[in-house]
Coordinates of C-alpha atoms and ligand atoms in Angstrom, one line a residue:
X1330 CA 46.6 -107.7 52.6
X1331 CA 47.8 -110.9 50.8
X1332 CA 50.8 -110.5 48.5
X1333 CA 52.2 -113.2 46.3
X1334 CA 55.7 -112.9 44.8
X1335 CA 57.2 -114.5 41.7
X1336 CA 58.5 -117.5 43.6
X1337 CA 54.9 -118.5 44.5
X1338 CA 55.3 -117.4 48.2
X1339 CA 52.0 -116.0 49.5
X1340 CA 52.2 -113.7 52.5
X1341 CA 49.1 -112.7 54.5
X1342 CA 49.0 -110.4 57.5
X1343 CA 46.4 -110.9 60.2
X1344 CA 46.2 -110.2 63.9
X1345 CA 49.0 -111.7 66.0
X1346 CA 47.1 -113.7 68.6
X1347 CA 49.6 -116.0 70.3
X1348 CA 53.4 -115.6 70.0
X1349 CA 55.8 -118.1 68.5
X1350 CA 56.9 -119.2 65.0
X1351 CA 55.9 -122.6 63.6
X1352 CA 56.7 -124.2 60.3
X1353 CA 54.8 -127.2 58.9
X1354 CA 52.2 -128.4 56.5
X1355 CA 48.7 -126.8 56.3
X1356 CA 45.6 -128.7 57.4
X1357 CA 42.5 -127.0 56.3
X1358 CA 39.7 -127.7 58.8
X1359 CA 36.5 -128.0 56.7
X1360 CA 33.4 -130.1 56.8
X1361 CA 34.1 -133.7 55.8
X1362 CA 31.4 -136.1 54.8
X1363 CA 30.2 -138.1 57.7
X1364 CA 31.1 -141.8 57.8
X1365 CA 27.9 -143.8 58.2
X1366 CA 28.1 -147.4 59.1
X1367 CA 25.5 -149.5 57.4
X1368 CA 25.0 -152.0 60.2
X1369 CA 21.5 -153.4 60.6
X1370 CA 19.8 -153.4 64.0
X1371 CA 17.6 -155.9 65.9
X1372 CA 14.3 -155.3 67.6
X1373 CA 15.9 -154.5 71.0
X1374 CA 17.8 -151.6 69.5
X1375 CA 14.8 -149.8 67.8
X1376 CA 13.9 -147.5 70.7
X1377 CA 17.5 -146.5 71.5
X1378 CA 18.2 -145.8 67.8
X1379 CA 15.2 -143.5 67.6
X1380 CA 16.2 -141.8 70.8
X1381 CA 19.7 -141.3 69.4
X1382 CA 18.3 -139.7 66.3
X1383 CA 16.1 -137.4 68.4
X1384 CA 19.1 -136.4 70.5
X1385 CA 21.2 -135.7 67.4
X1386 CA 18.4 -133.4 66.1
X1387 CA 18.2 -131.5 69.4
X1388 CA 22.0 -131.1 69.6
X1389 CA 22.2 -129.9 66.0
X1390 CA 19.5 -127.3 66.8
X1391 CA 21.6 -126.0 69.6
X1392 CA 24.6 -125.9 67.3
X1393 CA 22.8 -124.0 64.6
X1394 CA 21.5 -121.5 67.2
X1395 CA 25.1 -121.0 68.2
X1396 CA 25.9 -120.1 64.6
X1397 CA 23.2 -117.6 64.6
X1398 CA 24.6 -116.1 67.8
X1399 CA 27.9 -115.7 66.1
X1400 CA 26.2 -114.0 63.2
X1401 CA 24.8 -111.5 65.7
X1402 CA 28.4 -110.9 67.0
X1403 CA 29.2 -110.0 63.4
X1404 CA 32.2 -112.2 62.9
X1405 CA 31.8 -113.5 59.4
X1406 CA 28.5 -115.3 58.8
X1407 CA 26.6 -113.2 56.3
X1408 CA 23.1 -114.4 56.2
X1409 CA 21.0 -115.0 59.3
X1410 CA 18.0 -116.3 57.3
X1411 CA 19.9 -119.4 56.2
X1412 CA 20.0 -120.6 59.8
X1413 CA 16.3 -120.0 60.2
X1414 CA 15.7 -122.3 57.3
X1415 CA 18.1 -124.8 58.9
X1416 CA 16.1 -124.7 62.1
X1417 CA 12.9 -125.3 60.2
X1418 CA 14.3 -128.3 58.4
X1419 CA 15.4 -129.8 61.7
X1420 CA 11.9 -129.4 63.1
X1421 CA 10.3 -131.0 60.0
X1422 CA 8.3 -134.0 61.2
X1423 CA 8.7 -135.8 57.8
X1424 CA 12.4 -136.3 58.4
X1425 CA 11.9 -137.7 61.9
X1426 CA 8.8 -139.8 61.1
X1427 CA 10.1 -141.3 57.9
X1428 CA 13.5 -142.1 59.5
X1429 CA 11.8 -143.7 62.5
X1430 CA 9.6 -145.8 60.2
X1431 CA 12.7 -147.1 58.5
X1432 CA 14.4 -147.9 61.8
X1433 CA 11.3 -149.8 63.0
X1434 CA 10.2 -151.5 59.8
X1435 CA 13.5 -152.0 57.9
X1436 CA 15.9 -152.6 60.8
X1437 CA 18.1 -149.7 59.6
X1438 CA 20.3 -147.9 62.2
X1439 CA 19.6 -144.2 62.8
X1440 CA 22.5 -143.0 60.6
X1441 CA 21.5 -145.1 57.6
X1442 CA 17.8 -144.3 57.9
X1443 CA 18.2 -140.6 58.4
X1444 CA 20.9 -140.4 55.6
X1445 CA 18.6 -142.1 53.1
X1446 CA 15.6 -139.9 54.0
X1447 CA 17.7 -136.8 53.8
X1448 CA 19.2 -137.9 50.4
X1449 CA 15.7 -138.5 48.9
X1450 CA 14.5 -135.2 50.2
X1451 CA 17.5 -133.4 48.8
X1452 CA 17.3 -135.1 45.4
X1453 CA 13.6 -134.4 45.1
X1454 CA 14.1 -130.6 45.6
X1455 CA 17.4 -130.5 43.7
X1456 CA 15.6 -131.9 40.6
X1457 CA 13.1 -129.0 40.5
X1458 CA 13.7 -126.2 38.0
X1459 CA 12.9 -123.4 40.5
X1460 CA 16.2 -122.0 41.8
X1461 CA 14.5 -121.3 45.2
X1462 CA 13.9 -125.0 45.8
X1463 CA 17.4 -125.9 44.5
X1464 CA 18.9 -123.6 47.1
X1465 CA 16.7 -125.3 49.8
X1466 CA 18.1 -128.6 48.7
X1467 CA 21.6 -127.2 49.5
X1468 CA 20.3 -126.1 52.9
X1469 CA 18.9 -129.6 53.6
X1470 CA 22.2 -131.2 52.6
X1471 CA 24.1 -128.8 54.8
X1472 CA 22.1 -129.2 57.9
X1473 CA 21.4 -132.9 57.6
X1474 CA 25.1 -133.5 57.2
X1475 CA 25.5 -132.0 60.6
X1476 CA 23.0 -134.4 62.1
X1477 CA 24.8 -137.3 60.4
X1478 CA 28.2 -136.2 61.8
X1479 CA 26.7 -136.4 65.2
X1480 CA 25.2 -139.8 64.6
X1481 CA 28.5 -141.1 63.1
X1482 CA 30.4 -139.8 66.1
X1483 CA 33.3 -139.1 63.8
X1484 CA 35.2 -136.0 62.7
X1485 CA 33.0 -133.3 61.3
X1486 CA 32.1 -129.7 61.7
X1487 CA 31.3 -130.2 65.4
X1488 CA 34.0 -132.8 66.1
X1489 CA 37.8 -132.4 66.1
X1490 CA 39.6 -134.0 63.2
X1491 CA 41.9 -137.0 63.9
X1492 CA 45.3 -135.5 63.3
X1493 CA 48.0 -137.9 62.3
X1494 CA 51.0 -135.6 62.1
X1495 CA 52.0 -132.1 63.3
X1496 CA 50.1 -129.5 61.2
X1497 CA 49.2 -125.8 61.0
X1498 CA 45.4 -125.7 61.3
X1499 CA 43.8 -123.2 58.9
X1500 CA 40.0 -122.6 59.2
X1501 CA 37.4 -120.0 58.8
X1502 CA 36.7 -120.0 62.5
X1503 CA 37.6 -122.1 65.5
X1504 CA 35.2 -122.3 68.4
X1505 CA 36.7 -122.4 71.9
X1506 CA 35.3 -125.9 72.3
X1507 CA 36.8 -127.2 69.0
X1508 CA 40.1 -125.7 70.0
X1509 CA 40.0 -127.3 73.4
X1510 CA 39.3 -130.7 71.8
X1511 CA 42.1 -130.7 69.2
X1512 CA 45.0 -133.1 69.9
X1513 CA 47.5 -130.4 70.8
X1514 CA 50.5 -132.8 70.2
X1515 CA 49.8 -132.3 66.5
X1516 CA 48.9 -128.7 66.4
X1517 CA 51.8 -126.4 65.4
X1518 CA 49.7 -123.3 64.9
X1519 CA 46.3 -121.9 64.2
X1520 CA 45.3 -119.4 61.4
X1521 CA 41.7 -118.3 61.1
X1522 CA 39.8 -116.0 58.8
X1523 CA 37.9 -114.3 61.7
X1524 CA 38.6 -113.5 65.3
X1525 CA 40.5 -111.0 67.4
X1526 CA 43.3 -111.0 70.0
X1527 CA 40.9 -111.3 73.0
X1528 CA 38.6 -114.0 71.6
X1529 CA 38.7 -117.1 73.7
X1530 CA 40.2 -119.1 70.9
X1531 CA 43.1 -116.7 70.8
X1532 CA 43.4 -116.8 74.6
X1533 CA 43.3 -120.6 74.6
X1534 CA 46.0 -120.8 71.9
X1535 CA 48.2 -118.6 74.0
X1536 CA 47.6 -120.7 77.1
X1537 CA 48.5 -123.8 75.1
X1538 CA 51.7 -122.1 73.9
X1539 CA 50.5 -122.6 70.3
X1540 CA 51.4 -119.7 67.8
X1541 CA 48.2 -118.3 66.3
X1542 CA 47.0 -115.6 63.9
X1543 CA 43.4 -114.6 63.6
X1544 CA 41.6 -112.1 61.4
X1545 CA 43.2 -113.3 58.1
X1546 CA 39.9 -112.7 56.2
X1547 CA 40.0 -115.4 53.6
X1548 CA 43.1 -117.6 54.3
X1549 CA 41.0 -120.7 54.5
X1550 CA 39.9 -120.3 50.9
X1551 CA 43.4 -119.5 49.7
X1552 CA 45.3 -122.5 50.9
X1553 CA 45.2 -126.3 50.4
X1554 CA 46.0 -129.3 52.6
X1555 CA 49.7 -130.2 52.6
X1556 CA 51.1 -126.8 51.5
X1557 CA 54.2 -125.8 53.4
X1558 CA 53.7 -122.7 55.6
X1559 CA 55.5 -120.6 58.1
X1560 CA 53.3 -118.9 60.7
X1561 CA 54.7 -116.0 62.8
X1562 CA 52.5 -115.4 65.8
X1563 CA 54.7 -112.5 66.9
X1564 CA 53.9 -110.3 63.9
X1565 CA 50.7 -111.9 62.5
X1566 CA 52.3 -112.9 59.2
X1567 CA 51.7 -116.3 57.6
X1568 CA 53.9 -117.4 54.6
X1569 CA 52.5 -120.0 52.3
X1570 CA 55.1 -121.8 50.2
X1571 CA 57.9 -119.8 52.0
X1572 CA 61.0 -119.2 49.9
X1573 CA 64.4 -120.3 51.0
X1574 CA 65.2 -116.6 51.7
X1575 CA 62.2 -116.4 54.1
X1576 CA 63.2 -119.6 55.8
X1577 CA 66.8 -118.4 56.1
X1578 CA 65.8 -115.1 57.7
X1579 CA 63.5 -116.9 60.1
X1580 CA 66.3 -119.2 61.0
X1581 CA 68.4 -116.2 62.0
X1582 CA 65.5 -114.7 64.0
X1583 CA 64.9 -118.0 65.7
X1584 CA 68.5 -118.1 67.0
X1585 CA 68.1 -114.5 68.3
X1586 CA 64.9 -115.4 70.0
X1587 CA 66.4 -118.5 71.6
X1588 CA 69.1 -116.3 73.1
X1589 CA 66.4 -114.0 74.6
X1590 CA 64.4 -117.0 75.9
X1591 CA 67.6 -118.3 77.5
X1592 CA 68.2 -115.1 79.3
X1593 CA 64.6 -115.0 80.5
X1594 CA 64.9 -118.6 81.8
X1595 CA 67.7 -117.4 84.1
X1596 CA 65.2 -115.4 86.2
X1597 CA 62.6 -118.1 86.2
X1598 CA 63.0 -118.9 89.9
X1599 CA 63.5 -115.2 91.0
X1600 CA 60.6 -113.3 92.5
X1601 CA 58.7 -110.7 90.5
X1602 CA 60.0 -107.8 92.5
X1603 CA 60.5 -104.2 91.3
X1604 CA 63.9 -102.5 91.4
X1605 CA 62.7 -100.5 94.5
X1606 CA 61.7 -103.7 96.3
X1607 CA 58.0 -104.1 95.9
X1608 CA 56.9 -107.7 95.5
X1609 CA 54.3 -108.2 92.7
X1610 CA 52.3 -111.4 92.5
X1611 CA 52.8 -112.8 89.1
X1612 CA 50.5 -115.7 88.4
X1613 CA 49.3 -117.7 85.4
X1614 CA 45.9 -118.1 83.7
X1615 CA 44.9 -121.6 82.9
X1616 CA 41.9 -123.2 81.1
X1617 CA 42.5 -126.8 81.8
X1618 CA 43.5 -128.7 84.9
X1619 CA 46.3 -130.4 83.0
X1620 CA 47.9 -127.0 82.5
X1621 CA 48.8 -126.8 86.2
X1622 CA 52.2 -128.3 85.5
X1623 CA 53.1 -125.4 83.2
X1624 CA 52.5 -122.9 85.9
X1625 CA 55.5 -123.9 88.0
X1626 CA 57.6 -124.5 85.0
X1627 CA 57.0 -120.9 83.9
X1628 CA 58.1 -119.5 87.2
X1629 CA 54.6 -118.2 88.1
X1630 CA 53.3 -117.6 91.7
X1631 CA 50.3 -119.9 91.3
X1632 CA 47.1 -119.5 89.2
X1633 CA 45.4 -116.1 89.1
X1634 CA 42.6 -117.3 86.9
X1635 CA 41.3 -120.8 86.3
X1636 CA 38.7 -120.5 83.6
X1637 CA 36.6 -123.5 84.7
X1638 CA 34.1 -123.3 81.9
X1639 CA 36.5 -125.3 79.7
X1640 CA 35.7 -128.4 81.9
X1641 CA 32.1 -127.9 80.7
X1642 CA 33.1 -127.6 77.0
X1643 CA 35.1 -130.8 76.9
X1644 CA 34.0 -134.4 77.6
X1645 CA 30.9 -136.3 76.9
X1646 CA 28.8 -134.8 79.6
X1647 CA 28.7 -132.1 82.2
X1648 CA 31.3 -132.6 84.9
X1649 CA 29.6 -133.7 88.2
X1650 CA 30.8 -132.6 91.7
X1651 CA 33.4 -135.4 91.9
X1652 CA 34.9 -134.7 88.5
X1653 CA 35.1 -131.0 89.2
X1654 CA 36.5 -131.6 92.7
X1655 CA 39.2 -133.9 91.2
X1656 CA 40.2 -131.2 88.6
X1657 CA 40.3 -128.3 91.1
X1658 CA 42.1 -130.4 93.7
X1659 CA 44.7 -131.5 91.1
X1660 CA 45.5 -127.8 90.3
X1661 CA 45.5 -126.8 94.0
X1662 CA 48.0 -129.6 94.9
X1663 CA 50.2 -128.9 91.9
X1664 CA 50.5 -125.2 92.8
X1665 CA 50.9 -125.5 96.6
X1666 CA 51.9 -123.4 98.6
X1667 CA 50.9 -120.8 96.0
X1668 CA 47.4 -119.7 95.5
X1669 CA 44.9 -120.9 92.8
X1670 CA 42.0 -118.6 92.0
X1671 CA 39.2 -120.7 90.7
X1672 CA 36.7 -118.6 88.7
X1673 CA 33.1 -120.0 88.8
X1674 CA 31.5 -120.9 85.5
X1675 CA 31.6 -118.1 82.9
X1676 CA 29.5 -119.8 80.2
X1677 CA 27.8 -117.9 77.5
X1678 CA 29.3 -115.0 75.5
X1679 CA 31.4 -116.9 73.0
X1680 CA 31.6 -120.1 75.1
X1681 CA 28.8 -122.6 74.8
X1682 CA 28.7 -126.1 76.2
X1683 CA 27.2 -128.8 74.0
X1684 CA 25.7 -130.2 77.3
X1685 CA 23.8 -127.0 78.3
X1686 CA 20.8 -125.9 76.5
X1687 CA 21.0 -122.2 76.2
X1688 CA 18.6 -120.2 74.2
X1689 CA 19.5 -118.1 71.2
X1690 CA 20.2 -114.5 72.1
X1691 CA 20.8 -111.5 69.9
X1692 CA 23.5 -110.1 72.2
X1693 CA 25.0 -113.0 74.1
X1694 CA 27.8 -110.9 75.6
X1695 CA 25.1 -108.8 77.2
X1696 CA 22.9 -111.8 77.9
X1697 CA 22.5 -114.9 80.0
X1698 CA 26.2 -115.4 80.9
X1699 CA 28.4 -116.2 83.9
X1700 CA 27.1 -115.3 87.3
X1701 CA 23.7 -114.4 85.8
X1702 CA 23.4 -117.8 84.4
X1703 CA 24.6 -119.5 87.6
X1704 CA 22.3 -117.6 89.9
X1705 CA 19.4 -119.0 87.9
X1706 CA 20.8 -122.5 87.4
X1707 CA 21.3 -122.9 91.1
X1708 CA 21.9 -126.7 91.2
X1709 CA 24.6 -126.4 88.7
X1710 CA 26.2 -123.5 90.6
X1711 CA 25.9 -125.3 94.0
X1712 CA 27.6 -128.3 92.5
X1713 CA 30.5 -126.1 91.4
X1714 CA 30.7 -124.2 94.7
X1715 CA 30.8 -127.4 96.7
X1716 CA 33.6 -128.8 94.5
X1717 CA 35.7 -125.6 94.8
X1718 CA 35.1 -125.6 98.6
X1719 CA 36.2 -129.2 98.9
X1720 CA 39.3 -128.5 96.8
X1721 CA 40.2 -125.7 99.3
X1722 CA 41.2 -128.4 101.8
X1723 CA 44.1 -129.4 99.5
X1724 CA 45.8 -126.1 98.8
X1725 CA 45.6 -122.3 98.8
X1726 CA 42.3 -122.1 96.8
X1727 CA 40.5 -118.8 96.3
X1728 CA 37.1 -118.5 94.7
X1729 CA 36.1 -115.7 92.2
X1730 CA 32.8 -114.7 90.6
X1731 CA 32.8 -113.5 87.0
X1732 CA 30.7 -110.7 85.4
X1733 CA 29.5 -109.2 88.7
X1734 CA 27.5 -106.1 87.9
X1735 CA 26.3 -105.1 91.3
X1736 CA 26.0 -105.9 95.0
X1737 CA 22.9 -108.0 94.8
X1738 CA 24.5 -110.6 92.7
X1739 CA 27.4 -110.9 95.2
X1740 CA 25.0 -111.2 98.1
X1741 CA 23.0 -113.9 96.4
X1742 CA 26.2 -115.8 95.3
X1743 CA 27.7 -115.6 98.8
X1744 CA 24.4 -116.8 100.3
X1745 CA 24.5 -119.9 98.1
X1746 CA 28.2 -120.4 99.1
X1747 CA 27.2 -120.2 102.8
X1748 CA 24.6 -122.9 102.2
X1749 CA 27.2 -125.1 100.5
X1750 CA 29.6 -124.6 103.4
X1751 CA 26.8 -125.6 105.8
X1752 CA 26.1 -128.7 103.7
X1753 CA 29.7 -129.7 103.7
X1754 CA 29.9 -129.3 107.5
X1755 CA 26.8 -131.5 107.8
X1756 CA 28.3 -134.1 105.4
X1757 CA 31.6 -134.1 107.3
X1758 CA 33.6 -133.0 104.2
X1759 CA 36.6 -130.8 104.8
X1760 CA 37.2 -127.4 103.3
X1761 CA 39.1 -124.2 104.3
X1762 CA 36.6 -122.0 106.3
X1763 CA 38.9 -119.0 105.7
X1764 CA 38.7 -119.4 101.9
X1765 CA 39.1 -116.0 100.2
X1766 CA 36.3 -114.9 97.8
X1767 CA 36.8 -112.3 95.1
X1768 CA 34.8 -110.5 92.4
X1769 CA 35.9 -109.9 88.8
X1770 CA 35.7 -106.3 87.9
X1771 CA 34.9 -106.3 84.2
X1772 CA 31.6 -104.4 83.8
X1773 CA 31.6 -100.6 84.1
X1774 CA 28.8 -100.7 86.7
X1775 CA 31.0 -102.8 88.9
X1776 CA 33.7 -100.2 88.7
X1777 CA 31.2 -97.5 89.8
X1778 CA 30.0 -99.5 92.8
X1779 CA 33.3 -101.1 93.6
X1780 CA 33.3 -99.6 97.1
X1781 CA 30.0 -101.4 97.9
X1782 CA 31.2 -104.6 96.3
X1783 CA 34.4 -104.4 98.4
X1784 CA 32.3 -105.1 101.6
X1785 CA 31.4 -108.5 100.4
X1786 CA 34.7 -109.9 99.1
X1787 CA 38.4 -110.2 99.9
X1788 CA 39.9 -109.2 96.6
X1789 CA 39.2 -107.9 93.1
X1790 CA 40.5 -109.1 89.8
X1791 CA 40.1 -106.8 86.9
X1792 CA 39.1 -108.6 83.7
X1793 CA 40.3 -106.0 81.2
X1794 CA 39.2 -108.1 78.2
X1795 CA 35.5 -107.5 79.0
X1796 CA 36.1 -104.2 80.8
X1797 CA 37.4 -102.7 77.6
X1798 CA 34.7 -104.3 75.5
X1799 CA 31.9 -103.0 77.7
X1800 CA 33.4 -99.6 78.5
X1801 CA 34.1 -98.7 74.9
X1802 CA 31.2 -100.7 73.4
X1803 CA 33.7 -102.6 71.2
X1804 CA 32.8 -106.3 70.6
X1805 CA 36.0 -108.1 71.6
X1806 CA 35.5 -110.7 68.9
X1807 CA 35.0 -108.4 66.0
X1808 CA 38.1 -108.0 63.9
X1809 CA 36.6 -105.1 61.9
X1810 CA 36.6 -102.9 64.9
X1811 CA 39.7 -104.3 66.6
X1812 CA 41.6 -101.1 66.0
X1813 CA 39.1 -99.3 68.4
X1814 CA 39.8 -101.8 71.2
X1815 CA 42.1 -99.5 73.1
X1816 CA 43.5 -100.6 76.5
X1817 CA 45.0 -97.1 77.1
X1818 CA 41.8 -95.3 76.5
X1819 CA 41.3 -92.7 79.3
X1820 CA 38.0 -94.4 80.3
X1821 CA 39.8 -97.7 80.8
X1822 CA 42.6 -96.2 82.8
X1823 CA 40.2 -94.3 85.0
X1824 CA 38.2 -97.5 85.6
X1825 CA 41.3 -99.3 86.8
X1826 CA 42.3 -96.4 88.9
X1827 CA 38.8 -96.2 90.5
X1828 CA 38.8 -99.9 91.2
X1829 CA 42.2 -99.8 92.9
X1830 CA 41.2 -96.8 95.0
X1831 CA 38.0 -98.5 96.2
X1832 CA 39.9 -101.7 97.0
X1833 CA 42.7 -99.8 98.8
X1834 CA 40.2 -97.9 101.0
X1835 CA 38.6 -101.3 102.0
X1836 CA 42.0 -103.0 102.5
X1837 CA 41.6 -105.4 99.6
X1838 CA 44.2 -106.4 97.0
X1839 CA 43.7 -106.0 93.3
X1840 CA 44.8 -108.2 90.4
X1841 CA 44.5 -107.9 86.6
X1842 CA 43.8 -111.2 84.8
X1843 CA 42.8 -109.8 81.4
X1844 CA 45.2 -109.7 78.4
X1845 CA 46.4 -106.2 79.3
X1846 CA 48.5 -107.8 82.0
X1847 CA 50.4 -109.8 79.4
X1848 CA 51.5 -106.9 77.3
X1849 CA 55.0 -105.9 78.4
X1850 CA 54.3 -102.3 77.2
X1851 CA 51.4 -101.9 79.6
X1852 CA 52.8 -103.6 82.7
X1853 CA 54.6 -100.5 84.1
X1854 CA 51.4 -98.5 83.7
X1855 CA 49.4 -101.2 85.6
X1856 CA 52.0 -101.3 88.4
X1857 CA 51.9 -97.5 88.6
X1858 CA 48.1 -97.6 88.9
X1859 CA 48.6 -99.7 92.0
X1860 CA 47.8 -103.2 90.9
X1861 CA 49.2 -105.9 93.2
X1862 CA 48.9 -109.0 91.1
X1863 CA 49.2 -109.7 87.4
X1864 CA 47.9 -113.0 85.9
X1865 CA 48.9 -114.0 82.3
X1866 CA 49.2 -117.1 80.2
X1867 CA 52.0 -119.3 81.5
X1868 CA 54.1 -118.7 78.3
X1869 CA 54.0 -115.0 79.0
X1870 CA 55.2 -115.1 82.6
X1871 CA 59.0 -114.9 81.9
X1872 CA 58.6 -111.7 79.8
X1873 CA 56.4 -110.0 82.3
X1874 CA 58.7 -111.0 85.2
X1875 CA 61.6 -109.4 83.3
X1876 CA 59.6 -106.1 82.9
X1877 CA 58.6 -106.1 86.6
X1878 CA 62.2 -106.7 87.7
X1879 CA 63.4 -103.8 85.5
X1880 CA 60.8 -101.3 86.7
X1881 CA 61.0 -98.8 89.5
X1882 CA 57.6 -98.4 91.2
X1883 CA 58.1 -94.7 91.9
X1884 CA 58.8 -94.0 88.3
X1885 CA 55.8 -96.2 87.2
X1886 CA 53.5 -94.2 89.6
X1887 CA 54.7 -91.0 88.1
X1888 CA 54.0 -92.3 84.7
X1889 CA 50.5 -93.5 85.7
X1890 CA 49.7 -90.2 87.3
X1891 CA 50.6 -88.4 84.0
X1892 CA 48.6 -91.0 82.0
X1893 CA 45.5 -90.5 84.1
X1894 CA 45.4 -86.9 83.1
X1895 CA 45.7 -87.4 79.3
X1896 CA 42.7 -87.0 77.0
X1897 CA 44.0 -89.4 74.4
X1898 CA 44.9 -93.1 74.6
X1899 CA 47.2 -92.9 71.6
X1900 CA 49.6 -90.6 73.4
X1901 CA 49.6 -92.8 76.5
X1902 CA 50.4 -95.8 74.4
X1903 CA 53.3 -94.2 72.6
X1904 CA 54.8 -93.0 75.9
X1905 CA 54.2 -96.5 77.4
X1906 CA 56.0 -98.0 74.5
X1907 CA 59.0 -95.7 75.0
X1908 CA 59.0 -96.4 78.7
X1909 CA 58.9 -100.2 78.3
X1910 CA 61.5 -100.1 75.5
X1911 CA 63.9 -98.2 77.9
X1912 CA 63.3 -100.7 80.7
X1913 CA 63.7 -103.9 78.7
X1914 CA 65.2 -103.1 75.3
X1915 CA 66.0 -106.8 74.7
X1916 CA 62.3 -107.7 74.6
X1917 CA 61.8 -105.2 71.7
X1918 CA 65.0 -106.0 69.9
X1919 CA 64.5 -105.2 66.2
X1920 CA 66.6 -108.2 65.3
X1921 CA 64.0 -110.5 66.8
X1922 CA 61.3 -109.0 64.6
X1923 CA 61.1 -110.0 61.0
X1924 CA 60.9 -107.6 58.1
X1925 CA 57.5 -106.5 56.9
X1926 CA 55.9 -108.5 54.1
X1927 CA 57.3 -108.0 50.7
X1928 CA 55.4 -105.7 48.3
X1929 CA 53.4 -107.6 45.7
X1930 CA 55.4 -108.1 42.6
X1931 CA 54.3 -106.3 39.4
Ligands
LIG1094 C1 38.5 -110.7 81.1 O1 37.3 -110.4 80.7 O2 39.5 -109.9 81.1 C2 38.7 -112.0 81.6 C3 39.9 -112.3 82.2 O3 37.8 -113.0 81.5 P1 37.5 -113.7 80.1 O4 38.6 -113.3 79.1 O5 37.4 -115.2 80.3 O6 36.2 -113.2 79.7
LIG1095 MG1 35.7 -111.7 81.2

């Protein structure tokens, strides 16, 4: 709930998505008018300009379909029908034909021609008395602006803004691709109206080490560019026009936090080993190849999850085999001799590449995603498998398939992998023939058939973000039901237990690479359940290492045994909190947590 005190300070509480405190000016990310250059064209450019326009129309259609998809996910867009109208407008032959005529006959470039036709069209409808047609004029303006942004190639709703100074970005929503494209030197923090802790934008912010708050409801409408703000990604509080008192209190907290960070830095080069001597592999999750350097700096044992789809979200085109090989090789070499688990493409869900034409689906999280997509788009999959195999010649690379729901998918994927191996042998390209292959366990059916899956892979990695979503039927992106997204739910704990049991019987190791592993409160529970590896955002590695090193495995096992027999997740959570507070009281020091927001003044 927002509250504004007499001094003009506005405090809004959302969902803490990425830890850290940042202070700076607000930059509201909204739709800016496109900048159209008026340059004329000569005859040789006519066909390419028409093609450019057609391409922009196709890309905008995909973009609008993505909005519709988000609507289906229920995160903020209210009216699906509007996008149907937008799609119809984009298909209207008058727009394309009249624009093409201007390009051919008047030597106008695509942006100028389309901009003028769109303006005439809008003005004509806007001048009518009927409110229905006036609304359609607004729709035309909206959707044609999107096309013009694409033609202008400048900042706009689908392009990152050109940031000139460090700012706190406030927006209604941020897509993973927009987040990935922002110039992170200038991003102090993110604050969005919608979203939840396990949305990919939140995960990406965490990986980038950028403080973030999501689910602030209407923050983007409440603030203006240039307003000073203080964003606390630990508690989910954002202060607009912070008072001197707030800044003073945060100054004190910051000093306290620095002391804790300094203490954590002392164990950076120590292994993640429990008090009773069990070595736990503590690795980092990364989204971009450039993040490999942060893995060693954080004191992690390599990479436990490389979300390769971000390579497909960035850049001007799909990455080919050479581009992927270069990225994977760079990470493998940077982490040597530690392992790097490269996950094959998990596109779909809430991640869509502008370069892949994927149809609109009502339930994208249950739809054409990850391994399902790859097994149908075989050429794309083969290209990635070859690139990963080739990178395995340069370090300890392991390969992992996402969203596996049953044995058949694994058999098909492994068959394609075998074909790629044979091709590489034939082409004389080196790779590690002993490369380990794993499956993500993130769908309830995979848990139930884990013992069968175990016969086709060398390890499991539990993706708790999706496992919780699918087990509890809680959309991980929907902030309205975020309170029901419960990692300690008995069904989730049983699923982890069953997976570990199946792996153990088959002699496999098991990791957890979902956000559950990065919560210090839940780490003793995961260790007690028998997990061998934890993979978390690089910035979270020192805290988790501190917890592991303070934990006795026998005590953790006893706690997990108790937890597995509880009917309620709430009770498990409260005991887990007490357990973790006892092990590492400094991580939960009340002095490092700010006061709750002030009550609204009368
Ligand atoms: C998960 O589902 O827990 C996971 C690690 O994969 P992603 O968050 O990329 O879906
Ligand atoms: Mg997942």
